[in-house]
PDB file of C-alpha atoms in Angstrom:
ATOM      1  CA  GLY K   1    -237.257  50.435  17.344  1.00 66.00           C
ATOM      2  CA  GLN K   2    -235.287  49.204  20.168  1.00 77.00           C
ATOM      3  CA  ASN K   3    -231.489  49.586  20.249  1.00 88.00           C
ATOM      4  CA  ILE K   4    -228.751  49.494  22.888  1.00 94.00           C
ATOM      5  CA  ASP K   5    -225.224  50.378  21.873  1.00 95.00           C
ATOM      6  CA  GLN K   6    -222.068  49.590  23.804  1.00 95.00           C
ATOM      7  CA  PRO K   7    -218.319  49.563  22.699  1.00 96.00           C
ATOM      8  CA  THR K   8    -217.354  46.051  21.798  1.00 95.00           C
ATOM      9  CA  GLU K   9    -214.019  45.968  23.603  1.00 97.00           C
ATOM     10  CA  MET K  10    -211.970  48.046  26.086  1.00 98.00           C
ATOM     11  CA  THR K  11    -208.605  47.568  27.668  1.00 97.00           C
ATOM     12  CA  ALA K  12    -207.343  49.033  30.904  1.00 97.00           C
ATOM     13  CA  THR K  13    -204.520  48.691  33.379  1.00 97.00           C
ATOM     14  CA  GLU K  14    -204.697  47.138  36.861  1.00 97.00           C
ATOM     15  CA  GLY K  15    -205.394  49.930  39.385  1.00 97.00           C
ATOM     16  CA  ALA K  16    -206.797  52.359  36.814  1.00 97.00           C
ATOM     17  CA  ILE K  17    -210.323  53.670  36.335  1.00 97.00           C
ATOM     18  CA  VAL K  18    -212.498  52.709  33.358  1.00 98.00           C
ATOM     19  CA  GLN K  19    -215.805  53.924  32.055  1.00 98.00           C
ATOM     20  CA  ILE K  20    -218.014  51.834  29.957  1.00 98.00           C
ATOM     21  CA  ASN K  21    -220.742  53.732  28.100  1.00 98.00           C
ATOM     22  CA  CYS K  22    -224.170  52.686  26.977  1.00 97.00           C
ATOM     23  CA  THR K  23    -226.698  54.470  24.880  1.00 97.00           C
ATOM     24  CA  TYR K  24    -230.211  53.287  24.361  1.00 95.00           C
ATOM     25  CA  GLN K  25    -233.262  53.852  22.194  1.00 91.00           C
ATOM     26  CA  THR K  26    -236.302  51.957  23.514  1.00 84.00           C
ATOM     27  CA  SER K  27    -240.085  52.210  23.368  1.00 79.00           C
ATOM     28  CA  GLY K  28    -240.482  53.211  26.952  1.00 84.00           C
ATOM     29  CA  PHE K  29    -238.073  52.955  29.802  1.00 88.00           C
ATOM     30  CA  ASN K  30    -238.395  51.610  33.289  1.00 88.00           C
ATOM     31  CA  GLY K  31    -234.826  51.157  34.552  1.00 92.00           C
ATOM     32  CA  LEU K  32    -231.376  50.528  33.331  1.00 94.00           C
ATOM     33  CA  PHE K  33    -229.307  47.486  34.681  1.00 95.00           C
ATOM     34  CA  TRP K  34    -225.689  46.616  34.428  1.00 96.00           C
ATOM     35  CA  TYR K  35    -224.681  42.906  34.518  1.00 97.00           C
ATOM     36  CA  GLN K  36    -221.169  41.393  34.730  1.00 97.00           C
ATOM     37  CA  GLN K  37    -220.435  38.176  32.786  1.00 97.00           C
ATOM     38  CA  HIS K  38    -217.147  36.278  33.039  1.00 97.00           C
ATOM     39  CA  ALA K  39    -216.259  34.016  30.133  1.00 95.00           C
ATOM     40  CA  GLY K  40    -218.330  30.832  30.171  1.00 93.00           C
ATOM     41  CA  GLU K  41    -220.459  31.908  33.065  1.00 96.00           C
ATOM     42  CA  ALA K  42    -223.950  33.470  33.571  1.00 96.00           C
ATOM     43  CA  PRO K  43    -224.482  37.209  33.864  1.00 96.00           C
ATOM     44  CA  THR K  44    -224.630  38.514  37.396  1.00 95.00           C
ATOM     45  CA  PHE K  45    -226.295  41.762  38.583  1.00 94.00           C
ATOM     46  CA  LEU K  46    -224.179  44.741  39.261  1.00 94.00           C
ATOM     47  CA  SER K  47    -226.285  47.887  39.467  1.00 93.00           C
ATOM     48  CA  TYR K  48    -229.530  49.529  38.696  1.00 92.00           C
ATOM     49  CA  ASN K  49    -230.682  53.146  37.862  1.00 94.00           C
ATOM     50  CA  VAL K  50    -234.180  54.318  37.356  1.00 91.00           C
ATOM     51  CA  LEU K  51    -233.629  58.015  38.194  1.00 93.00           C
ATOM     52  CA  ASP K  52    -231.090  60.365  36.773  1.00 96.00           C
ATOM     53  CA  GLY K  53    -227.842  60.582  38.649  1.00 96.00           C
ATOM     54  CA  LEU K  54    -225.009  58.393  40.040  1.00 96.00           C
ATOM     55  CA  GLU K  55    -225.447  55.249  42.106  1.00 93.00           C
ATOM     56  CA  GLU K  56    -222.292  54.162  43.915  1.00 93.00           C
ATOM     57  CA  LYS K  57    -221.623  50.659  45.058  1.00 89.00           C
ATOM     58  CA  GLY K  58    -218.131  50.045  46.343  1.00 93.00           C
ATOM     59  CA  ARG K  59    -215.651  50.141  43.450  1.00 96.00           C
ATOM     60  CA  PHE K  60    -218.511  50.270  40.844  1.00 96.00           C
ATOM     61  CA  SER K  61    -220.692  53.253  40.054  1.00 96.00           C
ATOM     62  CA  SER K  62    -223.421  53.676  37.507  1.00 97.00           C
ATOM     63  CA  PHE K  63    -224.760  56.854  35.954  1.00 97.00           C
ATOM     64  CA  LEU K  64    -227.990  57.575  34.102  1.00 97.00           C
ATOM     65  CA  SER K  65    -229.341  60.365  32.054  1.00 96.00           C
ATOM     66  CA  ARG K  66    -232.808  59.617  30.801  1.00 94.00           C
ATOM     67  CA  SER K  67    -233.100  62.702  28.621  1.00 93.00           C
ATOM     68  CA  LYS K  68    -229.973  61.704  26.658  1.00 94.00           C
ATOM     69  CA  GLY K  69    -230.668  57.936  26.697  1.00 95.00           C
ATOM     70  CA  TYR K  70    -227.180  57.412  28.223  1.00 96.00           C
ATOM     71  CA  SER K  71    -225.635  55.461  31.005  1.00 97.00           C
ATOM     72  CA  TYR K  72    -222.183  54.555  32.077  1.00 98.00           C
ATOM     73  CA  LEU K  73    -220.558  52.073  34.399  1.00 98.00           C
ATOM     74  CA  LEU K  74    -217.529  53.307  36.282  1.00 98.00           C
ATOM     75  CA  LEU K  75    -215.020  50.774  37.646  1.00 97.00           C
ATOM     76  CA  LYS K  76    -212.365  52.058  39.993  1.00 97.00           C
ATOM     77  CA  GLU K  77    -209.077  50.507  41.227  1.00 97.00           C
ATOM     78  CA  LEU K  78    -209.323  47.912  38.577  1.00 98.00           C
ATOM     79  CA  GLN K  79    -208.406  44.343  39.420  1.00 97.00           C
ATOM     80  CA  MET K  80    -207.500  41.381  37.214  1.00 97.00           C
ATOM     81  CA  LYS K  81    -210.769  39.710  38.214  1.00 97.00           C
ATOM     82  CA  ASP K  82    -212.667  42.602  36.630  1.00 98.00           C
ATOM     83  CA  SER K  83    -211.728  41.106  33.185  1.00 98.00           C
ATOM     84  CA  ALA K  84    -215.299  40.265  31.902  1.00 98.00           C
ATOM     85  CA  SER K  85    -218.029  41.309  29.643  1.00 97.00           C
ATOM     86  CA  TYR K  86    -220.343  44.085  30.937  1.00 98.00           C
ATOM     87  CA  LEU K  87    -223.930  44.029  29.668  1.00 97.00           C
ATOM     88  CA  CYS K  88    -226.177  47.118  29.659  1.00 96.00           C
ATOM     89  CA  ALA K  89    -229.917  46.243  29.743  1.00 95.00           C
ATOM     90  CA  VAL K  90    -233.119  48.344  29.687  1.00 94.00           C
ATOM     91  CA  ARG K  91    -236.391  47.273  31.099  1.00 91.00           C
ATOM     92  CA  VAL K  92    -239.274  48.308  28.823  1.00 89.00           C
ATOM     93  CA  SER K  93    -241.919  50.279  30.708  1.00 87.00           C
ATOM     94  CA  GLY K  94    -245.194  48.524  31.397  1.00 86.00           C
ATOM     95  CA  THR K  95    -243.575  45.142  31.068  1.00 87.00           C
ATOM     96  CA  TYR K  96    -240.890  42.831  32.530  1.00 87.00           C
ATOM     97  CA  LYS K  97    -239.189  42.658  29.174  1.00 89.00           C
ATOM     98  CA  TYR K  98    -235.436  43.427  29.243  1.00 91.00           C
ATOM     99  CA  ILE K  99    -233.410  44.461  26.214  1.00 93.00           C
ATOM    100  CA  PHE K 100    -229.695  43.739  26.441  1.00 94.00           C
ATOM    101  CA  GLY K 101    -226.833  45.281  24.625  1.00 93.00           C
ATOM    102  CA  THR K 102    -224.245  42.965  23.122  1.00 93.00           C
ATOM    103  CA  GLY K 103    -221.816  43.726  25.891  1.00 95.00           C
ATOM    104  CA  THR K 104    -218.448  45.312  26.352  1.00 97.00           C
ATOM    105  CA  ARG K 105    -215.526  42.932  26.758  1.00 97.00           C
ATOM    106  CA  LEU K 106    -213.113  44.515  29.295  1.00 98.00           C
ATOM    107  CA  LYS K 107    -209.527  43.268  29.510  1.00 98.00           C
ATOM    108  CA  VAL K 108    -207.521  44.340  32.591  1.00 97.00           C
ATOM    109  CA  LEU K 109    -203.764  44.187  31.995  1.00 96.00           C
ATOM    110  CA  ALA K 110    -201.083  43.884  34.749  1.00 94.00           C
TER     111      ALA K 110
ATOM    112  CA  ASP Y   1    -230.415  28.478  48.864  1.00 63.00           C
ATOM    113  CA  ALA Y   2    -230.013  26.947  45.444  1.00 83.00           C
ATOM    114  CA  GLY Y   3    -229.879  29.235  42.409  1.00 94.00           C
ATOM    115  CA  VAL Y   4    -231.516  28.663  39.049  1.00 97.00           C
ATOM    116  CA  ILE Y   5    -230.796  25.171  37.830  1.00 97.00           C
ATOM    117  CA  GLN Y   6    -230.532  24.268  34.171  1.00 98.00           C
ATOM    118  CA  SER Y   7    -230.043  21.021  32.472  1.00 97.00           C
ATOM    119  CA  PRO Y   8    -228.289  19.718  30.459  1.00 97.00           C
ATOM    120  CA  ARG Y   9    -225.260  21.998  30.753  1.00 97.00           C
ATOM    121  CA  HIS Y  10    -224.036  20.874  27.210  1.00 97.00           C
ATOM    122  CA  GLU Y  11    -226.039  19.439  24.394  1.00 97.00           C
ATOM    123  CA  VAL Y  12    -224.714  18.270  21.027  1.00 98.00           C
ATOM    124  CA  THR Y  13    -227.253  17.025  18.487  1.00 97.00           C
ATOM    125  CA  GLU Y  14    -227.672  16.641  14.782  1.00 97.00           C
ATOM    126  CA  MET Y  15    -229.705  18.759  12.578  1.00 97.00           C
ATOM    127  CA  GLY Y  16    -233.341  17.747  12.510  1.00 97.00           C
ATOM    128  CA  GLN Y  17    -233.344  16.305  16.065  1.00 97.00           C
ATOM    129  CA  GLU Y  18    -235.638  17.515  18.899  1.00 97.00           C
ATOM    130  CA  VAL Y  19    -233.899  19.299  21.712  1.00 98.00           C
ATOM    131  CA  THR Y  20    -235.383  19.976  25.148  1.00 98.00           C
ATOM    132  CA  LEU Y  21    -233.869  22.310  27.629  1.00 98.00           C
ATOM    133  CA  ARG Y  22    -234.890  22.429  31.291  1.00 98.00           C
ATOM    134  CA  CYS Y  23    -234.986  25.035  33.974  1.00 98.00           C
ATOM    135  CA  LYS Y  24    -235.910  25.084  37.640  1.00 98.00           C
ATOM    136  CA  PRO Y  25    -236.287  28.723  38.876  1.00 97.00           C
ATOM    137  CA  ILE Y  26    -235.462  29.956  42.445  1.00 95.00           C
ATOM    138  CA  SER Y  27    -238.182  28.905  44.813  1.00 94.00           C
ATOM    139  CA  GLY Y  28    -240.705  31.636  45.280  1.00 92.00           C
ATOM    140  CA  HIS Y  29    -239.803  33.567  42.224  1.00 93.00           C
ATOM    141  CA  ASP Y  30    -242.789  34.502  40.040  1.00 92.00           C
ATOM    142  CA  TYR Y  31    -241.221  35.489  36.820  1.00 94.00           C
ATOM    143  CA  LEU Y  32    -239.180  33.204  34.510  1.00 96.00           C
ATOM    144  CA  PHE Y  33    -237.168  34.260  31.394  1.00 97.00           C
ATOM    145  CA  TRP Y  34    -235.535  32.240  28.519  1.00 98.00           C
ATOM    146  CA  TYR Y  35    -232.700  33.958  26.759  1.00 97.00           C
ATOM    147  CA  ARG Y  36    -230.426  33.003  23.964  1.00 97.00           C
ATOM    148  CA  GLN Y  37    -226.772  34.366  23.718  1.00 97.00           C
ATOM    149  CA  THR Y  38    -224.606  34.372  20.594  1.00 94.00           C
ATOM    150  CA  MET Y  39    -221.572  36.382  19.838  1.00 89.00           C
ATOM    151  CA  MET Y  40    -223.271  38.194  16.960  1.00 88.00           C
ATOM    152  CA  ARG Y  41    -226.549  39.085  18.599  1.00 89.00           C
ATOM    153  CA  GLY Y  42    -225.764  39.118  22.234  1.00 91.00           C
ATOM    154  CA  LEU Y  43    -228.348  38.087  24.871  1.00 94.00           C
ATOM    155  CA  GLU Y  44    -231.930  37.988  23.367  1.00 94.00           C
ATOM    156  CA  LEU Y  45    -235.039  37.474  25.316  1.00 95.00           C
ATOM    157  CA  LEU Y  46    -237.077  34.652  23.751  1.00 97.00           C
ATOM    158  CA  ILE Y  47    -240.060  34.465  26.214  1.00 97.00           C
ATOM    159  CA  TYR Y  48    -241.018  35.179  29.741  1.00 96.00           C
ATOM    160  CA  PHE Y  49    -243.558  33.759  32.125  1.00 96.00           C
ATOM    161  CA  ASN Y  50    -245.447  35.223  35.158  1.00 94.00           C
ATOM    162  CA  ASN Y  51    -246.961  32.783  37.623  1.00 94.00           C
ATOM    163  CA  ASN Y  52    -246.537  30.015  34.962  1.00 95.00           C
ATOM    164  CA  VAL Y  53    -248.420  32.000  32.217  1.00 96.00           C
ATOM    165  CA  PRO Y  54    -246.525  33.103  29.015  1.00 96.00           C
ATOM    166  CA  ILE Y  55    -246.565  36.856  28.874  1.00 95.00           C
ATOM    167  CA  ASP Y  56    -244.444  37.770  25.903  1.00 94.00           C
ATOM    168  CA  ASP Y  57    -243.191  35.331  23.334  1.00 94.00           C
ATOM    169  CA  SER Y  58    -242.349  37.779  20.673  1.00 92.00           C
ATOM    170  CA  GLY Y  59    -238.709  36.911  20.769  1.00 92.00           C
ATOM    171  CA  MET Y  60    -239.297  33.298  19.932  1.00 94.00           C
ATOM    172  CA  PRO Y  61    -237.582  33.061  16.445  1.00 87.00           C
ATOM    173  CA  GLU Y  62    -240.125  30.760  14.771  1.00 85.00           C
ATOM    174  CA  ASP Y  63    -242.563  28.014  15.228  1.00 91.00           C
ATOM    175  CA  ARG Y  64    -239.772  25.365  15.784  1.00 95.00           C
ATOM    176  CA  PHE Y  65    -239.350  26.861  19.211  1.00 97.00           C
ATOM    177  CA  SER Y  66    -241.894  26.353  22.046  1.00 97.00           C
ATOM    178  CA  ALA Y  67    -241.788  26.879  25.773  1.00 98.00           C
ATOM    179  CA  LYS Y  68    -243.907  25.657  28.613  1.00 97.00           C
ATOM    180  CA  MET Y  69    -244.109  26.178  32.340  1.00 97.00           C
ATOM    181  CA  PRO Y  70    -246.398  23.434  33.846  1.00 97.00           C
ATOM    182  CA  ASN Y  71    -245.744  24.534  37.432  1.00 95.00           C
ATOM    183  CA  ALA Y  72    -243.897  27.107  39.425  1.00 94.00           C
ATOM    184  CA  SER Y  73    -240.803  25.014  39.657  1.00 95.00           C
ATOM    185  CA  PHE Y  74    -240.177  23.816  36.126  1.00 96.00           C
ATOM    186  CA  SER Y  75    -239.993  25.118  32.591  1.00 98.00           C
ATOM    187  CA  THR Y  76    -238.875  23.669  29.238  1.00 98.00           C
ATOM    188  CA  LEU Y  77    -237.682  25.154  26.018  1.00 98.00           C
ATOM    189  CA  LYS Y  78    -238.101  22.803  23.042  1.00 98.00           C
ATOM    190  CA  ILE Y  79    -236.653  23.120  19.544  1.00 97.00           C
ATOM    191  CA  GLN Y  80    -238.033  20.811  16.938  1.00 97.00           C
ATOM    192  CA  PRO Y  81    -236.568  20.302  14.457  1.00 96.00           C
ATOM    193  CA  SER Y  82    -233.253  21.862  15.453  1.00 97.00           C
ATOM    194  CA  GLU Y  83    -230.962  23.615  12.908  1.00 96.00           C
ATOM    195  CA  PRO Y  84    -227.261  24.526  13.042  1.00 97.00           C
ATOM    196  CA  ARG Y  85    -228.236  28.296  13.363  1.00 95.00           C
ATOM    197  CA  ASP Y  86    -229.799  27.376  16.668  1.00 97.00           C
ATOM    198  CA  SER Y  87    -226.360  26.802  18.230  1.00 97.00           C
ATOM    199  CA  ALA Y  88    -225.957  29.140  21.073  1.00 97.00           C
ATOM    200  CA  VAL Y  89    -225.970  29.369  24.917  1.00 98.00           C
ATOM    201  CA  TYR Y  90    -229.463  29.258  26.328  1.00 98.00           C
ATOM    202  CA  PHE Y  91    -230.042  30.918  29.739  1.00 98.00           C
ATOM    203  CA  CYS Y  92    -232.974  30.763  32.073  1.00 98.00           C
ATOM    204  CA  ALA Y  93    -233.432  33.496  34.647  1.00 97.00           C
ATOM    205  CA  SER Y  94    -235.956  34.146  37.434  1.00 95.00           C
ATOM    206  CA  SER Y  95    -237.100  37.202  39.288  1.00 93.00           C
ATOM    207  CA  LEU Y  96    -239.329  38.069  42.235  1.00 91.00           C
ATOM    208  CA  VAL Y  97    -241.555  41.088  41.580  1.00 82.00           C
ATOM    209  CA  GLY Y  98    -241.720  43.439  44.459  1.00 76.00           C
ATOM    210  CA  ARG Y  99    -238.104  43.028  45.073  1.00 72.00           C
ATOM    211  CA  ASN Y 100    -236.223  46.291  44.479  1.00 64.00           C
ATOM    212  CA  PRO Y 101    -234.332  46.389  42.230  1.00 66.00           C
ATOM    213  CA  LEU Y 102    -235.904  43.832  39.991  1.00 77.00           C
ATOM    214  CA  GLU Y 103    -232.779  41.910  39.252  1.00 87.00           C
ATOM    215  CA  GLN Y 104    -232.713  38.722  37.379  1.00 92.00           C
ATOM    216  CA  TYR Y 105    -230.885  35.698  38.657  1.00 94.00           C
ATOM    217  CA  PHE Y 106    -229.391  33.594  35.713  1.00 96.00           C
ATOM    218  CA  GLY Y 107    -228.809  29.826  35.575  1.00 97.00           C
ATOM    219  CA  PRO Y 108    -225.517  28.436  34.367  1.00 97.00           C
ATOM    220  CA  GLY Y 109    -226.850  28.122  30.812  1.00 97.00           C
ATOM    221  CA  THR Y 110    -227.018  25.236  28.382  1.00 98.00           C
ATOM    222  CA  ARG Y 111    -224.495  25.311  25.521  1.00 98.00           C
ATOM    223  CA  LEU Y 112    -226.309  23.894  22.423  1.00 98.00           C
ATOM    224  CA  THR Y 113    -224.407  22.744  19.397  1.00 98.00           C
ATOM    225  CA  VAL Y 114    -226.332  21.525  16.377  1.00 98.00           C
ATOM    226  CA  THR Y 115    -224.242  19.812  13.739  1.00 97.00           C
TER     227      THR Y 115
END
């Protein structure tokens, strides 16, 4: 089967660092994506990993371990505007089909 | 450059009525996706097209749902007849193959309420 797991909610303090985990089991793998979605808005692309390791992009970094079926999104120097849902998605190999997790709702407190 | 355009933004209809959702992808993009998002199930892929041809419709819940893409700049998702459990936000997204990474650009969504 195909399954992506993320924590439902997380809370962190402004200025802190938070790590959002994602585990996946899919029939084939061709890349893992992270999207950010503010309440009432569309998802927007954040990051992409296809090889093992860490990809850094400003305050955001994403890590992938294909052997463990595991990824995380690291957000540094949290700001209030980072309060949003973060969606983990896997692209199924041989297709352009994407399986999304249900998302992690992050609340950043002052 | 305009992003993905969806209409209507909000739709309220009664059970049994036909609903048609519309999408205009980003010009030049060759993949188009329809998703449905609910609190319980998250973002689910319903169907996707490549160069106007449906490639995978395994996510379409049942025969009440149908999607078409008559040309590169327009797609519709139709629900007939609609039921209360169809209430959700429906997103259209487009991509350009050959672009790395293959990110999807989402439209603003259509919030559908079936009473």
